[in-house]
Coordinates of N, CA and C in Angstrom, one line a residue:
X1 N 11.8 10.9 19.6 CA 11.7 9.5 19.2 C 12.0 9.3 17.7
X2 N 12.3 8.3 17.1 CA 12.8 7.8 16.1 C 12.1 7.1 15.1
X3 N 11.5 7.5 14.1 CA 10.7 7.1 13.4 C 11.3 6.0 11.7
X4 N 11.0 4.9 12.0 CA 12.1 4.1 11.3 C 11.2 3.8 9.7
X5 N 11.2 4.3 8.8 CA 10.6 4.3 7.7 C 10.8 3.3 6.6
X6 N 10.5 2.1 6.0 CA 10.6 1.7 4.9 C 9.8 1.8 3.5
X7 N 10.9 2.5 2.5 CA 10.4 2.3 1.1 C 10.6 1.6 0.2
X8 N 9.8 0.3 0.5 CA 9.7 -0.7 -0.5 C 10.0 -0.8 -1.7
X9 N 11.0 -1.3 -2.4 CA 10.8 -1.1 -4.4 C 10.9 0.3 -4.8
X10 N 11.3 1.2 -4.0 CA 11.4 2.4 -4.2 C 11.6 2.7 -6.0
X11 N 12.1 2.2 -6.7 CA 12.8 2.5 -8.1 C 12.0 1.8 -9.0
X12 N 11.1 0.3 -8.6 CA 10.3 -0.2 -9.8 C 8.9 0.0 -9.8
X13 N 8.5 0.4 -8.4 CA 7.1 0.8 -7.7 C 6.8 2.1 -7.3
X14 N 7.2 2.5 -8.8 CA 7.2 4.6 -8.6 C 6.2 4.9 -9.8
X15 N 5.7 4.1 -10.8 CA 4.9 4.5 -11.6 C 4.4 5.8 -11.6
X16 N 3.4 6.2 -10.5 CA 2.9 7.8 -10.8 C 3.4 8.5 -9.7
X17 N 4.7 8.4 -9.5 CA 5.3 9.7 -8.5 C 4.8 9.2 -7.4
X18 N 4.5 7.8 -6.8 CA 4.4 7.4 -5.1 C 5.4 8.3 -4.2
X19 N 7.0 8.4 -5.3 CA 7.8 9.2 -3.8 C 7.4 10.3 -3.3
X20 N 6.0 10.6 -3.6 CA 5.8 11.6 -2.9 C 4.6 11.2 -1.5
X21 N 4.6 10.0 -1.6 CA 3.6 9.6 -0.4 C 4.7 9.5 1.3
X22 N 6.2 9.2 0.7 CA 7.5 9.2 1.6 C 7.5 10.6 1.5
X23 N 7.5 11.8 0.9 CA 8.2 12.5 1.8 C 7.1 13.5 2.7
X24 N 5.7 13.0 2.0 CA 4.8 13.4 2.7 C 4.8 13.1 4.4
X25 N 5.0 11.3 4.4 CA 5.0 10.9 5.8 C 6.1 11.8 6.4
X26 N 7.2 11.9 6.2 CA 8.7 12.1 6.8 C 8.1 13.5 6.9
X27 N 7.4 14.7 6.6 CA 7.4 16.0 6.9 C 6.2 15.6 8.1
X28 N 4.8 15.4 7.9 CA 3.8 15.2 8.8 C 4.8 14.1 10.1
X29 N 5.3 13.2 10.1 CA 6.1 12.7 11.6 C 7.2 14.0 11.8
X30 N 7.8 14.3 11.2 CA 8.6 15.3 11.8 C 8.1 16.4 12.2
X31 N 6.9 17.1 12.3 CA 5.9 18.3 12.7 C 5.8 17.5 14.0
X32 N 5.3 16.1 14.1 CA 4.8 15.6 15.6 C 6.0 15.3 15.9
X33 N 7.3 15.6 15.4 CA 8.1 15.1 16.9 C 8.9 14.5 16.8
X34 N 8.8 13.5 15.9 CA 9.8 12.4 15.6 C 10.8 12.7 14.5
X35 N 12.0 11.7 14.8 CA 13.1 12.2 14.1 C 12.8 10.6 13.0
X36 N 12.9 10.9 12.0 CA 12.6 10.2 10.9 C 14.1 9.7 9.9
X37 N 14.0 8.4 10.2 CA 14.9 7.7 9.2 C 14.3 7.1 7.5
X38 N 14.7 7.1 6.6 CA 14.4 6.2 5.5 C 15.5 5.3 4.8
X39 N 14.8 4.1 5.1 CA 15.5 3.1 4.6 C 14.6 2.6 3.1
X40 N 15.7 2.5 2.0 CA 14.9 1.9 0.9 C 15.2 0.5 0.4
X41 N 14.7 -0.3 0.3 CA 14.6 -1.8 -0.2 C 14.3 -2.3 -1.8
X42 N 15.3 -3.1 -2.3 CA 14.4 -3.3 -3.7 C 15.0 -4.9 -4.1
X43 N 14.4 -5.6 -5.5 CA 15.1 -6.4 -5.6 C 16.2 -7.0 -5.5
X44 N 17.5 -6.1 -5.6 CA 18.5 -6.5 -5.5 C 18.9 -6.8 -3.7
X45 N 18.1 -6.2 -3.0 CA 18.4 -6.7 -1.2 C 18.4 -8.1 -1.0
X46 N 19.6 -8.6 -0.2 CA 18.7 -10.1 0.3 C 18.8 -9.8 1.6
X47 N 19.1 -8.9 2.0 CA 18.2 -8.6 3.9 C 17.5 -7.8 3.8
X48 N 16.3 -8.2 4.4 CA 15.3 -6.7 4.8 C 14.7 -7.8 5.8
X49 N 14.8 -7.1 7.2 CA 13.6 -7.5 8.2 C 12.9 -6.3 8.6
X50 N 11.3 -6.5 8.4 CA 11.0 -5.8 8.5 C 10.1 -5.3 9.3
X51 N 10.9 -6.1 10.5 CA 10.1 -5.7 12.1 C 11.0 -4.6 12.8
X52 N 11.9 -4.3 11.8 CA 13.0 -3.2 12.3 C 12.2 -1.6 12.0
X53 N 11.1 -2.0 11.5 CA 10.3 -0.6 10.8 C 9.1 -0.2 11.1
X54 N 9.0 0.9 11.5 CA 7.5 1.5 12.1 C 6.7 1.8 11.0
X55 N 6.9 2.0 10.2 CA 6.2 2.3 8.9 C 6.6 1.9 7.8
X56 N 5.7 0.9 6.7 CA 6.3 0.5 5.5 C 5.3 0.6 4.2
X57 N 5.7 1.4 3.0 CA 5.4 1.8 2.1 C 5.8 1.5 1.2
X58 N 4.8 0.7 -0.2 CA 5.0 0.3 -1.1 C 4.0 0.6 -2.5
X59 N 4.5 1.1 -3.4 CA 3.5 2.2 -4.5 C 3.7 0.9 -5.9
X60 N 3.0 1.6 -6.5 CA 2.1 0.9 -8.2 C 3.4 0.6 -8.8
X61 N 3.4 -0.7 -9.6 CA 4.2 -0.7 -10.7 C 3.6 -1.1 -12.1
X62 N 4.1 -1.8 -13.1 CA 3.5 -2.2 -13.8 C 3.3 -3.6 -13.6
X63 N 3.1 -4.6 -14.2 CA 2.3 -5.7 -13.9 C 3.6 -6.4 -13.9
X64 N 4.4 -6.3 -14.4 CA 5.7 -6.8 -14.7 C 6.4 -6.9 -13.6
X65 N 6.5 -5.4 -13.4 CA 7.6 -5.3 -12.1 C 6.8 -6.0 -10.5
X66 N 5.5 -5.7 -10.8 CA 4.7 -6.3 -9.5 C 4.8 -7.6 -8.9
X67 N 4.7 -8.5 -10.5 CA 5.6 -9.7 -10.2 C 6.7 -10.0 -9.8
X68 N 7.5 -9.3 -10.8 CA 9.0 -9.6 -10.1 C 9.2 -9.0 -8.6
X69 N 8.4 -8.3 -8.1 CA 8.7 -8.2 -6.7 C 8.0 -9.1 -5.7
X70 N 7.0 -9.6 -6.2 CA 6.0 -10.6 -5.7 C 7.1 -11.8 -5.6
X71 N 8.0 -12.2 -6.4 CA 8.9 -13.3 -6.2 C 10.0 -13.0 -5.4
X72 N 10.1 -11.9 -5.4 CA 11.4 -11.0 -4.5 C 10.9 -11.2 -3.2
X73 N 9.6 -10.8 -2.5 CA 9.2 -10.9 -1.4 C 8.9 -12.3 -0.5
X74 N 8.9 -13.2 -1.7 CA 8.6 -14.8 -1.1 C 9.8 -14.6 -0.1
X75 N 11.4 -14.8 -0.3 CA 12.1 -14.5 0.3 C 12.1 -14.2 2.2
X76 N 10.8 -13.3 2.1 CA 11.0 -12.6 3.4 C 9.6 -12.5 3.8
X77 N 8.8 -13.6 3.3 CA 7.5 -13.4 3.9 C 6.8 -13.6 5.4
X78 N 7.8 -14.3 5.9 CA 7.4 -14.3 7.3 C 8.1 -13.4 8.1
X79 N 8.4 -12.8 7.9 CA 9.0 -11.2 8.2 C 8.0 -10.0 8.2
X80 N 7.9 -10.0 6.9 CA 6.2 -9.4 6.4 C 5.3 -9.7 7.3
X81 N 5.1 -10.8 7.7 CA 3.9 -11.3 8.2 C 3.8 -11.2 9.7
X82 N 5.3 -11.2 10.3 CA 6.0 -11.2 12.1 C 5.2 -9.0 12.4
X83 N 5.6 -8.4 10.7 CA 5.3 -7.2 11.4 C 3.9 -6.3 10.7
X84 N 3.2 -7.3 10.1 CA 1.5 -7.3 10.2 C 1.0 -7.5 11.5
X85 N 1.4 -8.8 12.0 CA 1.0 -9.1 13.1 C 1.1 -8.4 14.2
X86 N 2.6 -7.8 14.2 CA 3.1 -7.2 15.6 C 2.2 -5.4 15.4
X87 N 1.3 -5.3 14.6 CA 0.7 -3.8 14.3 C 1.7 -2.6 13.8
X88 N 2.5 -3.7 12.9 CA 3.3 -2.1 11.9 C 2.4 -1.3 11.1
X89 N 2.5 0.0 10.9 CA 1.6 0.5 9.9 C 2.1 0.6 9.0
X90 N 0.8 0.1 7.9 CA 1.7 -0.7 6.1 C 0.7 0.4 5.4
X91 N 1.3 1.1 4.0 CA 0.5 1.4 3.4 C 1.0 1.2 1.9
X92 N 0.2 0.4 1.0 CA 0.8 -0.4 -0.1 C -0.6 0.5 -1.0
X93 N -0.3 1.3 -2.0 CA -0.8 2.0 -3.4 C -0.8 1.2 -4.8
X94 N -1.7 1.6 -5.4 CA -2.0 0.9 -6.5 C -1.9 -0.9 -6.7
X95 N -1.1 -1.3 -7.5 CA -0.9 -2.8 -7.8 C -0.2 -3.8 -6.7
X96 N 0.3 -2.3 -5.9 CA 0.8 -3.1 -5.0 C 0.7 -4.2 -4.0
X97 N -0.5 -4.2 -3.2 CA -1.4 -4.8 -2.2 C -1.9 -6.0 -2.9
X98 N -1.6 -6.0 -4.1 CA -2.3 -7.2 -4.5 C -1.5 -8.4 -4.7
X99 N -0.1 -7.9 -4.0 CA 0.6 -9.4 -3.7 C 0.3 -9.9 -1.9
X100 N -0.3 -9.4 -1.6 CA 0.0 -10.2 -0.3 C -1.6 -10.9 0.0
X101 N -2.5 -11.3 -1.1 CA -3.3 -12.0 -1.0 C -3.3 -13.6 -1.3
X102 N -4.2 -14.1 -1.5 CA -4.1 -15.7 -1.8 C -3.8 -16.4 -2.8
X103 N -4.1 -15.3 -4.3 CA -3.7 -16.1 -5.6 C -3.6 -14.7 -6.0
X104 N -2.8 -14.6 -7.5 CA -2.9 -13.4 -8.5 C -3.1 -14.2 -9.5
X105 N -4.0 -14.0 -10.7 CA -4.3 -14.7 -11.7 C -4.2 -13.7 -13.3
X106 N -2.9 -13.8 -13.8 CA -2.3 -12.7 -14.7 C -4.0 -12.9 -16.0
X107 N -3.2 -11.5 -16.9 CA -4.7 -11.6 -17.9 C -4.2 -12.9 -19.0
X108 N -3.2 -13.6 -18.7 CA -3.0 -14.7 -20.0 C -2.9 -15.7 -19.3
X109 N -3.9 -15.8 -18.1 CA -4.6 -17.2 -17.2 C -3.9 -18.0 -16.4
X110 N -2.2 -16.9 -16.4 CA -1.3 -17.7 -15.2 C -1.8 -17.5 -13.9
X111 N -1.9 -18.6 -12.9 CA -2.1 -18.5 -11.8 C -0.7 -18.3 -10.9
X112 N -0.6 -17.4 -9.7 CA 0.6 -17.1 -8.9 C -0.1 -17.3 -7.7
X113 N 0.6 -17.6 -6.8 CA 0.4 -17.9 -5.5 C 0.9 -16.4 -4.7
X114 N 0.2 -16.0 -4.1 CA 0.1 -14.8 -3.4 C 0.8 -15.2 -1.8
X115 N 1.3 -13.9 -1.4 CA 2.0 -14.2 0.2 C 1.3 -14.5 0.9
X116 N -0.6 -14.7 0.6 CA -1.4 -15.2 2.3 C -1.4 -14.4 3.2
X117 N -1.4 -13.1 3.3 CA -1.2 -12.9 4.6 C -2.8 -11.9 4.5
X118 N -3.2 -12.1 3.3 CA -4.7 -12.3 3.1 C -5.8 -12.9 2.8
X119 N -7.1 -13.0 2.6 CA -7.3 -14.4 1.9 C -8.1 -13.8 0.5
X120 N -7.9 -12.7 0.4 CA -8.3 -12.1 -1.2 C -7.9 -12.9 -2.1
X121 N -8.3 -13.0 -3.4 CA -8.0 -13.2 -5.0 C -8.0 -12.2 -5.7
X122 N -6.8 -11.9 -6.9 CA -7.2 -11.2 -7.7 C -7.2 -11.3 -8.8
X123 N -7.7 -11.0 -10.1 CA -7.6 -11.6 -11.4 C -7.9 -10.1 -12.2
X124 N -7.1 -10.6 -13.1 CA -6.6 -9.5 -14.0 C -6.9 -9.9 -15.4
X125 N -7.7 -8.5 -16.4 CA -8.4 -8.9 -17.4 C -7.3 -8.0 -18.3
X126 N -7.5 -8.6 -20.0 CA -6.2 -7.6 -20.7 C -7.1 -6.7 -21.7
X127 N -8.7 -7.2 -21.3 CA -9.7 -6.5 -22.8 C -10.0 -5.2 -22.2
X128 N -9.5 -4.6 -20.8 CA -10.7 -3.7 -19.9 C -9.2 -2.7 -19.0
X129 N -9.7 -1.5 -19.2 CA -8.9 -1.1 -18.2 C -9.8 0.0 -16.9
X130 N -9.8 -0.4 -15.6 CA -10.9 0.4 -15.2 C -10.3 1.8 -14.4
X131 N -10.4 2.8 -15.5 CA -9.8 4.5 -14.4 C -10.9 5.4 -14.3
X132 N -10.0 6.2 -13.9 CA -10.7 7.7 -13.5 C -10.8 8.4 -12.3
X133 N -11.0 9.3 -12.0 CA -10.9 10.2 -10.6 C -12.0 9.7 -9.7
X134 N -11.8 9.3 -8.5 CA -12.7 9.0 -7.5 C -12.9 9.6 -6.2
X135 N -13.9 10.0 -6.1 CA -13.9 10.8 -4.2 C -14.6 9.3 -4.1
X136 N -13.8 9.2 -2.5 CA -14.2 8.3 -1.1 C -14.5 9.0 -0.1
X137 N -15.2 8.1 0.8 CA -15.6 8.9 2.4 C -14.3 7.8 3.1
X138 N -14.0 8.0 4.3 CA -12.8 7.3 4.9 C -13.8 7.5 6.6
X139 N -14.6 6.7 6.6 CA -15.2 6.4 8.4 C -14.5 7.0 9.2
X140 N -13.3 5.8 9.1 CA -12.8 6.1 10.7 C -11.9 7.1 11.2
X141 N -12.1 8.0 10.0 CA -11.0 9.6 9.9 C -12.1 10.5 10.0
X142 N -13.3 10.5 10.2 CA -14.3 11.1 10.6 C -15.6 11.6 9.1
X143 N -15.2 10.4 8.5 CA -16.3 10.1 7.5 C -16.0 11.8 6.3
X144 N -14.9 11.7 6.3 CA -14.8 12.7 5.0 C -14.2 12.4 4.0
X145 N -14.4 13.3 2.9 CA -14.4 13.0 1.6 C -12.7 12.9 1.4
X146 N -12.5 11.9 0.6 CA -11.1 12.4 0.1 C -10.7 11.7 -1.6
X147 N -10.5 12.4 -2.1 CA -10.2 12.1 -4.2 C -8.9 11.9 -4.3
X148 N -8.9 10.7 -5.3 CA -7.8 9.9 -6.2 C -8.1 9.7 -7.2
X149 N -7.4 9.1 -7.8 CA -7.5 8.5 -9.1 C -7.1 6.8 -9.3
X150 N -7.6 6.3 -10.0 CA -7.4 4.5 -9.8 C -7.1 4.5 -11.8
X151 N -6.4 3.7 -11.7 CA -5.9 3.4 -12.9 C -5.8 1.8 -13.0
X152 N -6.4 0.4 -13.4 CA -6.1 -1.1 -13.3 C -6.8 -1.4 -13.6
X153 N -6.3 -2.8 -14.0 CA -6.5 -3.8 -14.8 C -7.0 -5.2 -14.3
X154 N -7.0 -5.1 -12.9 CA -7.7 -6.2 -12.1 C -8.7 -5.8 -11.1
X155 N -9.2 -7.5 -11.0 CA -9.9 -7.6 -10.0 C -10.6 -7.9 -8.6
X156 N -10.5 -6.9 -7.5 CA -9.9 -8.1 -6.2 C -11.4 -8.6 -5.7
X157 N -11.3 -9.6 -5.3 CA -12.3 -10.7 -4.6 C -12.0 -10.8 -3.5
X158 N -13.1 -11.1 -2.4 CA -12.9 -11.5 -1.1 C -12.2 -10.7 0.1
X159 N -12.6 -9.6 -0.1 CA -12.1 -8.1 0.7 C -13.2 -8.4 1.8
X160 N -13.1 -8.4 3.3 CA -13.9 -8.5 4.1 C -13.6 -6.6 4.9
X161 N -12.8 -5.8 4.5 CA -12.7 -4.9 5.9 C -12.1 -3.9 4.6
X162 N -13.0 -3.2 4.0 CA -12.9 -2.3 2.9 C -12.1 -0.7 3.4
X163 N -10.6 -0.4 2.9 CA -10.6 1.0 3.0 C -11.3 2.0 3.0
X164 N -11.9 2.3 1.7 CA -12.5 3.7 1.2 C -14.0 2.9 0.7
X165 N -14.7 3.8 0.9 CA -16.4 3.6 0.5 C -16.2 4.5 -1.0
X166 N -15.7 4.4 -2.5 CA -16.3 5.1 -3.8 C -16.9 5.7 -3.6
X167 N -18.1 7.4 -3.5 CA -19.0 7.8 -3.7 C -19.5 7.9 -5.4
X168 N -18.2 8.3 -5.9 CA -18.3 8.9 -7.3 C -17.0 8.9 -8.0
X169 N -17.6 8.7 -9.1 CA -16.5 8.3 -10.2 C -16.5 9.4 -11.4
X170 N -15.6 9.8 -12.2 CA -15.2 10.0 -13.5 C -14.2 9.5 -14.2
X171 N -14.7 8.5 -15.2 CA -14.3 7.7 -15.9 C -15.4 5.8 -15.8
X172 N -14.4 5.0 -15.9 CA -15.1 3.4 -15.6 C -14.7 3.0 -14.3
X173 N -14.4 3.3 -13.2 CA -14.4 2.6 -11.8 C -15.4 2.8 -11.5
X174 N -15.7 1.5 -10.6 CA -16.9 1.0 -10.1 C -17.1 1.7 -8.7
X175 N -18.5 2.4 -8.2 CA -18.6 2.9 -6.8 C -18.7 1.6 -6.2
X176 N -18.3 1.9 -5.0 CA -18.7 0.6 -4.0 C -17.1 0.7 -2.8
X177 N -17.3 -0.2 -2.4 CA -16.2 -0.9 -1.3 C -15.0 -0.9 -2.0
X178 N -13.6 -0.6 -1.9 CA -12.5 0.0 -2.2 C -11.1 -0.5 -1.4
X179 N -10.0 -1.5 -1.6 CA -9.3 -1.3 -1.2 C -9.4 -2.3 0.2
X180 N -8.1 -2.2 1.1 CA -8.4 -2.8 2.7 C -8.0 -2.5 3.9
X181 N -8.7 -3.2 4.8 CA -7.6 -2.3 6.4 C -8.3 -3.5 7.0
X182 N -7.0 -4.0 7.8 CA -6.9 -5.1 8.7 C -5.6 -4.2 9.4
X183 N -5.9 -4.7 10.9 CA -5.2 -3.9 11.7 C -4.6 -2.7 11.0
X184 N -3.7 -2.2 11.1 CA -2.7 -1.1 11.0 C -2.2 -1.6 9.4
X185 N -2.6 -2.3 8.3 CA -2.4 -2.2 6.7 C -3.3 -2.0 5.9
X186 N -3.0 -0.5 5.4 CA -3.9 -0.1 4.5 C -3.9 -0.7 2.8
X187 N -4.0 -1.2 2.3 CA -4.5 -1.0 1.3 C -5.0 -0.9 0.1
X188 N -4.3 -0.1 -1.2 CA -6.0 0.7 -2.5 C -5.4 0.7 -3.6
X189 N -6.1 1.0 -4.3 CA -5.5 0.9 -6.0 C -5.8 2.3 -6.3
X190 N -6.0 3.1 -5.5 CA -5.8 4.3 -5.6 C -4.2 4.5 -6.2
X191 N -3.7 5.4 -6.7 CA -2.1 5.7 -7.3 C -1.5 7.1 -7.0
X192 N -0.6 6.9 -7.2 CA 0.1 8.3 -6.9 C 0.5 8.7 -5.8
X193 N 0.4 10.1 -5.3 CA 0.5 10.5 -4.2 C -0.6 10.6 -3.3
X194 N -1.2 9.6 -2.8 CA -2.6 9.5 -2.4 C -2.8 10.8 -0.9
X195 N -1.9 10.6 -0.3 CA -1.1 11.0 1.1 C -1.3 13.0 1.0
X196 N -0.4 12.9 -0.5 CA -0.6 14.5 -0.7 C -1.9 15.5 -1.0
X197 N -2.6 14.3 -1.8 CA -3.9 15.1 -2.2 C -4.6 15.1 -1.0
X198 N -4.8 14.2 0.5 CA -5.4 14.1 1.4 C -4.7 14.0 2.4
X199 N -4.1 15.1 3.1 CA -3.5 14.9 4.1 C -4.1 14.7 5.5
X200 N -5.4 14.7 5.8 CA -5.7 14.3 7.4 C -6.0 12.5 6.9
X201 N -5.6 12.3 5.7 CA -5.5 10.6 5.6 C -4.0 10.6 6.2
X202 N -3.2 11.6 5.7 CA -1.4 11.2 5.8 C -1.2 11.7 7.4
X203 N -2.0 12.5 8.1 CA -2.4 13.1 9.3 C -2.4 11.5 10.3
X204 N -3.6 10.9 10.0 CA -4.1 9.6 10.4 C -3.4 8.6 10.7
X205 N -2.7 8.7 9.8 CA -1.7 7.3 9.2 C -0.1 7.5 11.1
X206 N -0.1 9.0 10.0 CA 1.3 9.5 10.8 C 1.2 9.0 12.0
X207 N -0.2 9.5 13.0 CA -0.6 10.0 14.2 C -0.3 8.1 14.8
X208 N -1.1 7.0 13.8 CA -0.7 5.8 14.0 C 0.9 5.4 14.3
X209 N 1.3 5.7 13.2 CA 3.1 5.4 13.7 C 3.3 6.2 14.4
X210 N 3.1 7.5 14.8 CA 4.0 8.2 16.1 C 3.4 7.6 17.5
X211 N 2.3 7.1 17.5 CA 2.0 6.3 19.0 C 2.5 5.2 19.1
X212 N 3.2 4.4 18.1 CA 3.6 3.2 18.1 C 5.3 3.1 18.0
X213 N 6.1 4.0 18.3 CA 6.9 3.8 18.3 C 7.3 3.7 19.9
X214 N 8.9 3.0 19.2 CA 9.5 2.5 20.6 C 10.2 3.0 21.2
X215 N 10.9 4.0 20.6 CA 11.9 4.8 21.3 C 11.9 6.3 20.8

């Protein structure tokens, strides 16, 4: 079977090495079986539908580029939203995830209108930056530990279905509720190669897209 992969902003949403969360997926689906495509997307696209894709992945930029992709994406938000619904598995790292909520409110008090396809807020401060290495427990992967690092500058409101549970921190992040999962879209301001450092999360993820494909 054919595993149809999208990497979102591949080139502005690579801040700490995300490509390594793609070639993580593309080895763990090709061990189960599947023959694995990647298709990459960025602002210069004016087609992307993205119900054509069993899996779509989108990593950290700076605040800058996050925007400009945030206006990039109005474009095709009901597309986005056709393959939320229809149970694509999304996994969006760092700054990413925080466009498809209700508002973004930059640290010099611009308000942006978010793609809705959440009903989160986020607001972003310029006096504070909150990092440092964090282990989570992850439930529904059998309640075990898995470590990242979070690096940012905002902060999200109105999260009802939290990814990762914080146990512990080094550095200023806050323990507690982390990130999101509504159906089959993950979520976190975790960064980097989140996938690599914890692979029965990239295990999990995979195991989701290889049951859900169509051919």
């Amino acid at each position: 079977m054919k595993a149809r992969i999208l990497y979102l902003y591949y080139d502005i949403m690579n801040l700490y090495g995300e490509n390594g969360n793609i070639r993580m997926m593309e080895r763990v689906l090709k061990e189960k079986g599947a023959e694995v495509v990647i298709d990459r997307k960025t602002i210069t696209d004016t087609e992307i539908d993205f119900t054509e894709f069993d899996f779509i992945y989108c990593g950290c930029g700076t605040e800058l580029s996050r925007n400009a992709c945030l206006e990039h994406l109005r474009g095709f938000e009901s597309s986005l939203k056709t393959a939320y619904e229809n149970g694509t598995v999304m996994l969006f790292t760092g700054n990413s995830y925080e466009m498809l909520g209700e508002s973004l409110t930059t640290a010099d008090g611009v308000e942006r209108e978010g793609l809705g396809i959440f009903d989160f807020t986020v607001k972003e401060q310029g006096t504070k930056r909150y990092s440092g290495d964090v282990t989570f427990n992850c439930t529904y992967t059998g309640d075990e530990t898995l470590i990242g690092y979070i690096n940012k500058c905002s902060e999200v409101q109105g999260i009802k279905a939290p990814l990762f549970n914080v146990t512990s921190v080094v550095g200023t992040v806050k323990e507690g509720a982390e990130g999101l999962r509504e159906k089959n879209f993950f979520g976190t301001q975790v960064i980097g190669p989140v996938t690599v450092k914890n692979p029965k999360f990239a295990d999990y993820l995979a195991d989701l897209v290889y049951k859900n494909l169509k051919n």
